[in-house]
PDB file of C-alpha atoms in Angstrom:
ATOM      1  CA  MET A   1       0.000   0.000   0.000  1.00  0.00           C
ATOM      2  CA  ARG A   2       2.796   2.407   0.860  1.00  0.00           C
ATOM      3  CA  LEU A   3       4.393   1.998  -2.568  1.00  0.00           C
ATOM      4  CA  ARG A   4       1.044   2.645  -4.284  1.00  0.00           C
ATOM      5  CA  ARG A   5       0.634   5.888  -2.329  1.00  0.00           C
ATOM      6  CA  VAL A   6       4.167   6.967  -3.226  1.00  0.00           C
ATOM      7  CA  LEU A   7       3.608   6.288  -6.925  1.00  0.00           C
ATOM      8  CA  ALA A   8       0.347   8.218  -6.820  1.00  0.00           C
ATOM      9  CA  VAL A   9       2.122  11.278  -5.390  1.00  0.00           C
ATOM     10  CA  ALA A  10       4.966  11.012  -7.902  1.00  0.00           C
ATOM     11  CA  ALA A  11       2.589  10.534 -10.815  1.00  0.00           C
ATOM     12  CA  ALA A  12       0.719  13.672  -9.825  1.00  0.00           C
ATOM     13  CA  LEU A  13       3.895  15.745  -9.605  1.00  0.00           C
ATOM     14  CA  PRO A  14       4.059  17.022 -13.209  1.00  0.00           C
ATOM     15  CA  ALA A  15       0.420  18.127 -12.989  1.00  0.00           C
ATOM     16  CA  LEU A  16       1.087  19.867  -9.682  1.00  0.00           C
ATOM     17  CA  LEU A  17       4.013  21.735 -11.178  1.00  0.00           C
ATOM     18  CA  VAL A  18       1.923  22.876 -14.123  1.00  0.00           C
ATOM     19  CA  ILE A  19      -0.907  24.041 -11.853  1.00  0.00           C
ATOM     20  CA  SER A  20       1.524  25.900  -9.579  1.00  0.00           C
ATOM     21  CA  ALA A  21       3.272  27.535 -12.507  1.00  0.00           C
ATOM     22  CA  CYS A  22       0.011  28.702 -14.055  1.00  0.00           C
ATOM     23  CA  SER A  23      -1.351  30.044 -10.767  1.00  0.00           C
ATOM     24  CA  GLY A  24       1.876  31.951 -10.193  1.00  0.00           C
ATOM     25  CA  ASP A  25       1.551  33.770 -13.523  1.00  0.00           C
ATOM     26  CA  SER A  26      -0.306  36.944 -12.566  1.00  0.00           C
ATOM     27  CA  ASP A  27      -0.155  38.904 -15.809  1.00  0.00           C
ATOM     28  CA  GLY A  28      -3.397  37.408 -17.089  1.00  0.00           C
ATOM     29  CA  SER A  29      -1.746  36.260 -20.295  1.00  0.00           C
ATOM     30  CA  ALA A  30      -3.666  32.990 -20.227  1.00  0.00           C
ATOM     31  CA  ASP A  31      -6.890  34.941 -20.751  1.00  0.00           C
ATOM     32  CA  LYS A  32      -5.586  36.997 -23.655  1.00  0.00           C
ATOM     33  CA  LYS A  33      -6.677  36.087 -27.164  1.00  0.00           C
ATOM     34  CA  ALA A  34      -3.917  34.933 -29.464  1.00  0.00           C
ATOM     35  CA  SER A  35      -3.046  37.378 -32.191  1.00  0.00           C
ATOM     36  CA  PRO A  36      -3.648  36.292 -35.802  1.00  0.00           C
ATOM     37  CA  ALA A  37       0.105  35.896 -36.257  1.00  0.00           C
ATOM     38  CA  ALA A  38       0.362  33.676 -33.190  1.00  0.00           C
ATOM     39  CA  LYS A  39      -2.423  31.348 -34.306  1.00  0.00           C
ATOM     40  CA  GLY A  40      -1.022  30.243 -37.638  1.00  0.00           C
ATOM     41  CA  SER A  41      -2.091  27.020 -39.285  1.00  0.00           C
ATOM     42  CA  PRO A  42      -0.670  23.658 -38.138  1.00  0.00           C
ATOM     43  CA  THR A  43       0.480  22.946 -41.671  1.00  0.00           C
ATOM     44  CA  SER A  44       2.401  26.192 -42.070  1.00  0.00           C
ATOM     45  CA  ALA A  45       3.988  25.771 -38.625  1.00  0.00           C
ATOM     46  CA  ALA A  46       5.112  22.248 -39.516  1.00  0.00           C
ATOM     47  CA  GLU A  47       6.457  23.418 -42.875  1.00  0.00           C
ATOM     48  CA  LYS A  48       8.403  26.222 -41.223  1.00  0.00           C
ATOM     49  CA  ALA A  49       9.905  23.827 -38.668  1.00  0.00           C
ATOM     50  CA  GLU A  50      10.884  21.400 -41.406  1.00  0.00           C
ATOM     51  CA  ALA A  51      12.491  24.177 -43.454  1.00  0.00           C
ATOM     52  CA  GLU A  52      14.396  25.459 -40.419  1.00  0.00           C
ATOM     53  CA  ALA A  53      15.612  21.946 -39.581  1.00  0.00           C
ATOM     54  CA  LYS A  54      16.929  21.558 -43.139  1.00  0.00           C
ATOM     55  CA  ARG A  55      18.592  24.987 -43.017  1.00  0.00           C
ATOM     56  CA  ILE A  56      20.565  24.316 -39.821  1.00  0.00           C
ATOM     57  CA  GLY A  57      21.111  20.587 -40.271  1.00  0.00           C
ATOM     58  CA  ALA A  58      18.816  19.518 -37.432  1.00  0.00           C
ATOM     59  CA  MET A  59      16.462  16.543 -37.220  1.00  0.00           C
ATOM     60  CA  ASP A  60      13.071  17.534 -38.656  1.00  0.00           C
ATOM     61  CA  PRO A  61       9.882  17.167 -36.542  1.00  0.00           C
ATOM     62  CA  GLN A  62       8.589  14.024 -38.256  1.00  0.00           C
ATOM     63  CA  SER A  63      11.939  12.266 -37.956  1.00  0.00           C
ATOM     64  CA  LEU A  64      12.198  13.277 -34.291  1.00  0.00           C
ATOM     65  CA  GLU A  65       8.754  11.844 -33.553  1.00  0.00           C
ATOM     66  CA  ARG A  66       9.646   8.564 -35.269  1.00  0.00           C
ATOM     67  CA  ALA A  67      12.883   8.423 -33.265  1.00  0.00           C
ATOM     68  CA  THR A  68      11.136   8.902 -29.898  1.00  0.00           C
ATOM     69  CA  LEU A  69      10.196   5.827 -27.885  1.00  0.00           C
ATOM     70  CA  SER A  70       6.533   5.022 -27.296  1.00  0.00           C
ATOM     71  CA  GLY A  71       5.005   2.017 -25.562  1.00  0.00           C
ATOM     72  CA  LYS A  72       6.667  -0.366 -23.123  1.00  0.00           C
ATOM     73  CA  SER A  73      10.455  -0.631 -23.033  1.00  0.00           C
ATOM     74  CA  THR A  74      13.110  -1.483 -20.427  1.00  0.00           C
ATOM     75  CA  GLY A  75      10.719  -1.523 -17.455  1.00  0.00           C
ATOM     76  CA  PHE A  76       8.814   1.662 -18.330  1.00  0.00           C
ATOM     77  CA  GLU A  77       5.867   2.698 -20.440  1.00  0.00           C
ATOM     78  CA  PHE A  78       6.660   5.722 -22.599  1.00  0.00           C
ATOM     79  CA  LYS A  79       3.432   7.686 -23.086  1.00  0.00           C
ATOM     80  CA  LYS A  80       3.089  10.599 -25.501  1.00  0.00           C
ATOM     81  CA  VAL A  81       2.301  13.895 -23.775  1.00  0.00           C
ATOM     82  CA  SER A  82      -0.099  16.246 -25.525  1.00  0.00           C
ATOM     83  CA  GLU A  83       1.326  19.472 -26.893  1.00  0.00           C
ATOM     84  CA  ALA A  84      -1.095  21.463 -24.717  1.00  0.00           C
ATOM     85  CA  ASP A  85       0.128  19.771 -21.517  1.00  0.00           C
ATOM     86  CA  ALA A  86       3.797  19.973 -22.484  1.00  0.00           C
ATOM     87  CA  SER A  87       3.647  23.644 -23.446  1.00  0.00           C
ATOM     88  CA  ALA A  88       2.454  24.659 -19.951  1.00  0.00           C
ATOM     89  CA  GLY A  89       6.089  24.724 -18.810  1.00  0.00           C
ATOM     90  CA  GLN A  90       7.503  26.527 -21.835  1.00  0.00           C
ATOM     91  CA  ASP A  91       7.715  29.991 -20.260  1.00  0.00           C
ATOM     92  CA  MET A  92       9.439  29.169 -16.969  1.00  0.00           C
ATOM     93  CA  GLU A  93      11.746  32.165 -16.536  1.00  0.00           C
ATOM     94  CA  ALA A  94      14.324  32.033 -13.729  1.00  0.00           C
ATOM     95  CA  ASP A  95      14.671  34.938 -11.301  1.00  0.00           C
ATOM     96  CA  LYS A  96      18.415  34.852 -12.061  1.00  0.00           C
ATOM     97  CA  SER A  97      19.491  34.801 -15.707  1.00  0.00           C
ATOM     98  CA  GLU A  98      22.397  32.453 -15.019  1.00  0.00           C
ATOM     99  CA  CYS A  99      19.890  29.826 -13.840  1.00  0.00           C
ATOM    100  CA  GLN A 100      17.730  29.897 -16.986  1.00  0.00           C
ATOM    101  CA  PRO A 101      19.083  26.613 -18.434  1.00  0.00           C
ATOM    102  CA  LEU A 102      17.929  24.845 -15.253  1.00  0.00           C
ATOM    103  CA  ALA A 103      14.560  26.613 -15.192  1.00  0.00           C
ATOM    104  CA  SER A 104      13.853  25.752 -18.819  1.00  0.00           C
ATOM    105  CA  LEU A 105      14.681  22.095 -18.259  1.00  0.00           C
ATOM    106  CA  ALA A 106      12.403  22.083 -15.201  1.00  0.00           C
ATOM    107  CA  GLY A 107       9.634  23.193 -17.563  1.00  0.00           C
ATOM    108  CA  GLY A 108      10.416  20.483 -20.108  1.00  0.00           C
ATOM    109  CA  TYR A 109      12.354  22.521 -22.679  1.00  0.00           C
ATOM    110  CA  THR A 110      15.872  23.710 -23.487  1.00  0.00           C
ATOM    111  CA  HIS A 111      16.690  27.390 -22.907  1.00  0.00           C
ATOM    112  CA  ILE A 112      17.842  27.663 -26.522  1.00  0.00           C
ATOM    113  CA  LYS A 113      14.754  27.196 -28.678  1.00  0.00           C
ATOM    114  CA  ALA A 114      14.626  23.850 -30.453  1.00  0.00           C
ATOM    115  CA  VAL A 115      13.321  23.219 -33.971  1.00  0.00           C
ATOM    116  CA  SER A 116      10.934  20.698 -32.428  1.00  0.00           C
ATOM    117  CA  THR A 117      10.422  18.816 -29.150  1.00  0.00           C
ATOM    118  CA  GLU A 118       8.853  15.454 -28.319  1.00  0.00           C
ATOM    119  CA  HIS A 119       7.617  14.712 -24.783  1.00  0.00           C
ATOM    120  CA  ARG A 120       6.901  11.378 -23.106  1.00  0.00           C
ATOM    121  CA  SER A 121       5.849  10.487 -19.568  1.00  0.00           C
ATOM    122  CA  LEU A 122       7.610   7.467 -18.054  1.00  0.00           C
ATOM    123  CA  GLU A 123       5.608   5.126 -15.857  1.00  0.00           C
ATOM    124  CA  PRO A 124       7.134   1.972 -14.322  1.00  0.00           C
ATOM    125  CA  SER A 125       5.838  -1.330 -15.695  1.00  0.00           C
ATOM    126  CA  GLN A 126       6.498  -3.157 -12.414  1.00  0.00           C
ATOM    127  CA  ALA A 127       4.651  -2.383  -9.171  1.00  0.00           C
ATOM    128  CA  THR A 128       7.905  -2.687  -7.210  1.00  0.00           C
ATOM    129  CA  ASN A 129       9.561   0.150  -9.132  1.00  0.00           C
ATOM    130  CA  ALA A 130       8.982   3.486  -7.356  1.00  0.00           C
ATOM    131  CA  THR A 131      10.777   5.644  -9.953  1.00  0.00           C
ATOM    132  CA  ILE A 132       8.558   7.665 -12.241  1.00  0.00           C
ATOM    133  CA  GLY A 133       9.307  10.613 -14.497  1.00  0.00           C
ATOM    134  CA  SER A 134       9.391  11.995 -17.994  1.00  0.00           C
ATOM    135  CA  MET A 135      11.571  12.424 -21.066  1.00  0.00           C
ATOM    136  CA  TRP A 136      11.797  14.936 -23.882  1.00  0.00           C
ATOM    137  CA  LEU A 137      13.889  15.159 -27.019  1.00  0.00           C
ATOM    138  CA  ALA A 138      14.810  18.554 -28.458  1.00  0.00           C
ATOM    139  CA  SER A 139      16.115  18.917 -32.011  1.00  0.00           C
ATOM    140  CA  HIS A 140      18.884  21.505 -32.548  1.00  0.00           C
ATOM    141  CA  SER A 141      21.780  22.149 -34.848  1.00  0.00           C
ATOM    142  CA  GLU A 142      24.803  20.383 -33.386  1.00  0.00           C
ATOM    143  CA  LYS A 143      26.360  23.756 -32.537  1.00  0.00           C
ATOM    144  CA  ASN A 144      23.305  24.835 -30.539  1.00  0.00           C
ATOM    145  CA  ALA A 145      23.067  21.454 -28.824  1.00  0.00           C
ATOM    146  CA  GLU A 146      26.676  21.856 -27.695  1.00  0.00           C
ATOM    147  CA  ARG A 147      25.781  25.325 -26.378  1.00  0.00           C
ATOM    148  CA  VAL A 148      22.876  23.880 -24.402  1.00  0.00           C
ATOM    149  CA  MET A 149      25.219  21.484 -22.620  1.00  0.00           C
ATOM    150  CA  SER A 150      27.964  24.055 -22.051  1.00  0.00           C
ATOM    151  CA  GLU A 151      25.596  26.673 -20.645  1.00  0.00           C
ATOM    152  CA  LEU A 152      23.873  24.048 -18.482  1.00  0.00           C
ATOM    153  CA  ARG A 153      27.213  23.199 -16.873  1.00  0.00           C
ATOM    154  CA  THR A 154      27.829  26.890 -16.193  1.00  0.00           C
ATOM    155  CA  SER A 155      24.348  27.184 -14.694  1.00  0.00           C
ATOM    156  CA  LEU A 156      24.999  24.257 -12.368  1.00  0.00           C
ATOM    157  CA  LYS A 157      28.138  25.942 -11.048  1.00  0.00           C
ATOM    158  CA  LYS A 158      26.464  29.318 -10.496  1.00  0.00           C
ATOM    159  CA  CYS A 159      23.091  28.168  -9.146  1.00  0.00           C
ATOM    160  CA  ALA A 160      23.960  25.664  -6.431  1.00  0.00           C
ATOM    161  CA  LYS A 161      21.675  27.467  -3.960  1.00  0.00           C
ATOM    162  CA  GLY A 162      18.738  27.284  -6.336  1.00  0.00           C
ATOM    163  CA  PHE A 163      16.368  29.691  -8.058  1.00  0.00           C
ATOM    164  CA  LYS A 164      12.714  30.635  -8.406  1.00  0.00           C
ATOM    165  CA  THR A 165      10.434  30.622 -11.411  1.00  0.00           C
ATOM    166  CA  LEU A 166       6.704  31.374 -11.724  1.00  0.00           C
ATOM    167  CA  GLY A 167       6.240  31.117  -7.966  1.00  0.00           C
ATOM    168  CA  LEU A 168       8.078  27.784  -7.739  1.00  0.00           C
ATOM    169  CA  ALA A 169      11.194  27.419  -5.597  1.00  0.00           C
ATOM    170  CA  TYR A 170      14.005  25.063  -6.584  1.00  0.00           C
ATOM    171  CA  LYS A 171      16.856  24.507  -4.144  1.00  0.00           C
ATOM    172  CA  ASN A 172      19.849  22.315  -3.323  1.00  0.00           C
ATOM    173  CA  VAL A 173      21.131  21.988  -6.879  1.00  0.00           C
ATOM    174  CA  LYS A 174      23.774  19.263  -6.858  1.00  0.00           C
ATOM    175  CA  GLN A 175      25.760  18.186  -9.899  1.00  0.00           C
ATOM    176  CA  LEU A 176      26.293  14.437 -10.101  1.00  0.00           C
ATOM    177  CA  LYS A 177      28.974  12.443 -11.864  1.00  0.00           C
ATOM    178  CA  ASP A 178      28.612  12.809 -15.635  1.00  0.00           C
ATOM    179  CA  PRO A 179      27.143   9.591 -17.079  1.00  0.00           C
ATOM    180  CA  SER A 180      28.950   7.934 -19.984  1.00  0.00           C
ATOM    181  CA  LEU A 181      26.110   8.357 -22.434  1.00  0.00           C
ATOM    182  CA  GLY A 182      25.784   9.746 -25.954  1.00  0.00           C
ATOM    183  CA  ASP A 183      28.332  12.313 -27.117  1.00  0.00           C
ATOM    184  CA  GLU A 184      28.214  13.988 -23.694  1.00  0.00           C
ATOM    185  CA  ALA A 185      25.953  13.912 -20.660  1.00  0.00           C
ATOM    186  CA  VAL A 186      25.264  15.798 -17.430  1.00  0.00           C
ATOM    187  CA  GLY A 187      23.512  14.560 -14.293  1.00  0.00           C
ATOM    188  CA  TYR A 188      22.179  16.611 -11.387  1.00  0.00           C
ATOM    189  CA  ARG A 189      19.692  16.512  -8.517  1.00  0.00           C
ATOM    190  CA  ILE A 190      17.434  19.390  -7.527  1.00  0.00           C
ATOM    191  CA  THR A 191      14.727  19.783  -4.871  1.00  0.00           C
ATOM    192  CA  ASN A 192      11.333  21.350  -5.439  1.00  0.00           C
ATOM    193  CA  VAL A 193       8.721  22.000  -2.741  1.00  0.00           C
ATOM    194  CA  VAL A 194       5.233  20.844  -3.764  1.00  0.00           C
ATOM    195  CA  ALA A 195       2.336  21.208  -1.320  1.00  0.00           C
ATOM    196  CA  LYS A 196       4.844  21.743   1.524  1.00  0.00           C
ATOM    197  CA  GLN A 197       6.639  18.516   0.613  1.00  0.00           C
ATOM    198  CA  SER A 198      10.254  18.526  -0.555  1.00  0.00           C
ATOM    199  CA  VAL A 199      10.606  16.513  -3.725  1.00  0.00           C
ATOM    200  CA  PRO A 200      14.147  15.647  -4.902  1.00  0.00           C
ATOM    201  CA  MET A 201      14.289  15.213  -8.676  1.00  0.00           C
ATOM    202  CA  THR A 202      17.153  13.743 -10.676  1.00  0.00           C
ATOM    203  CA  TYR A 203      17.909  14.896 -14.217  1.00  0.00           C
ATOM    204  CA  THR A 204      20.058  13.192 -16.836  1.00  0.00           C
ATOM    205  CA  ILE A 205      20.694  15.378 -19.884  1.00  0.00           C
ATOM    206  CA  VAL A 206      22.323  13.729 -22.896  1.00  0.00           C
ATOM    207  CA  ARG A 207      23.483  15.149 -26.215  1.00  0.00           C
ATOM    208  CA  LYS A 208      23.623  12.915 -29.262  1.00  0.00           C
ATOM    209  CA  GLY A 209      24.614  14.946 -32.286  1.00  0.00           C
ATOM    210  CA  GLY A 210      22.136  17.816 -32.433  1.00  0.00           C
ATOM    211  CA  VAL A 211      19.494  16.149 -30.244  1.00  0.00           C
ATOM    212  CA  ILE A 212      19.225  16.868 -26.520  1.00  0.00           C
ATOM    213  CA  ALA A 213      17.579  13.997 -24.647  1.00  0.00           C
ATOM    214  CA  ALA A 214      16.440  15.014 -21.171  1.00  0.00           C
ATOM    215  CA  PHE A 215      15.301  12.517 -18.542  1.00  0.00           C
ATOM    216  CA  TYR A 216      13.731  13.468 -15.225  1.00  0.00           C
ATOM    217  CA  GLY A 217      12.944  11.054 -12.391  1.00  0.00           C
ATOM    218  CA  VAL A 218      11.350  11.062  -8.942  1.00  0.00           C
ATOM    219  CA  ASN A 219      11.490   8.305  -6.322  1.00  0.00           C
ATOM    220  CA  MET A 220       9.620   9.253  -3.164  1.00  0.00           C
ATOM    221  CA  LEU A 221      10.918   6.202  -1.295  1.00  0.00           C
ATOM    222  CA  THR A 222      14.604   6.465  -2.178  1.00  0.00           C
ATOM    223  CA  PRO A 223      15.551   9.854  -3.711  1.00  0.00           C
ATOM    224  CA  GLU A 224      19.087   8.594  -4.389  1.00  0.00           C
ATOM    225  CA  LYS A 225      17.567   6.104  -6.840  1.00  0.00           C
ATOM    226  CA  SER A 226      15.385   8.612  -8.657  1.00  0.00           C
ATOM    227  CA  ALA A 227      17.478   8.804 -11.822  1.00  0.00           C
ATOM    228  CA  ILE A 228      15.910   7.156 -14.859  1.00  0.00           C
ATOM    229  CA  PRO A 229      17.962   3.950 -15.349  1.00  0.00           C
ATOM    230  CA  GLU A 230      20.635   4.011 -18.016  1.00  0.00           C
ATOM    231  CA  ALA A 231      19.030   0.995 -19.716  1.00  0.00           C
ATOM    232  CA  ALA A 232      15.985   3.144 -20.535  1.00  0.00           C
ATOM    233  CA  ILE A 233      18.189   6.015 -21.700  1.00  0.00           C
ATOM    234  CA  ASP A 234      20.287   3.689 -23.864  1.00  0.00           C
ATOM    235  CA  ALA A 235      17.112   2.321 -25.480  1.00  0.00           C
ATOM    236  CA  GLN A 236      16.108   5.848 -26.485  1.00  0.00           C
ATOM    237  CA  LEU A 237      19.596   6.723 -27.731  1.00  0.00           C
ATOM    238  CA  GLU A 238      19.656   3.565 -29.853  1.00  0.00           C
ATOM    239  CA  LYS A 239      16.333   4.532 -31.440  1.00  0.00           C
ATOM    240  CA  LEU A 240      17.844   7.907 -32.342  1.00  0.00           C
ATOM    241  CA  GLY A 241      20.325   5.953 -34.467  1.00  0.00           C
TER     242      GLY A 241
END
């Protein structure tokens, strides 16, 4: 029973973060009507993204979607997250500019805008596994992907005490040993307070060519084991080709 309760809390975490972020945004922007330019048509938006990917040598949106895991694999079920749900964290701006790479990743995006992004939630297939989380792939030019990793490392050094964004407080930022994954990888643990409960979250950020693969995990029973296992990360990297 205890494990079921823990998984229920962890599963609700992304939704809690989205709700908190939206309630902390007091400028009323959510109620504003989109301008004609902002609306655009899905087709034209897709065509623009494809053209931009070709221009900078990045993976195009359709190829990125095909290269993103879905279904059951390596002890987890990878579930597609709707664009509406994923985009709720897109505007997480840090109170300190040097912490923006961390704030953007907390919202499910890279601080340098990607050509396209694919999001998946990760739910354990086995009842005994208390680690739950999410994954997103961001398509960049290789140069920009390298910048994402470099500026993330700088952010980790400068933001050890944490930061705030949209009314959310993140603290105790701790860089972990870099995993041997992809072309380069960074691991870190960060604590967020949700409903007066401290929630340690572990991030593994991997670059493979121009794609940034970000993995986020929570384990309410054993925070030290909250990282998404490397077997799951390797499965996604293999699918990238």
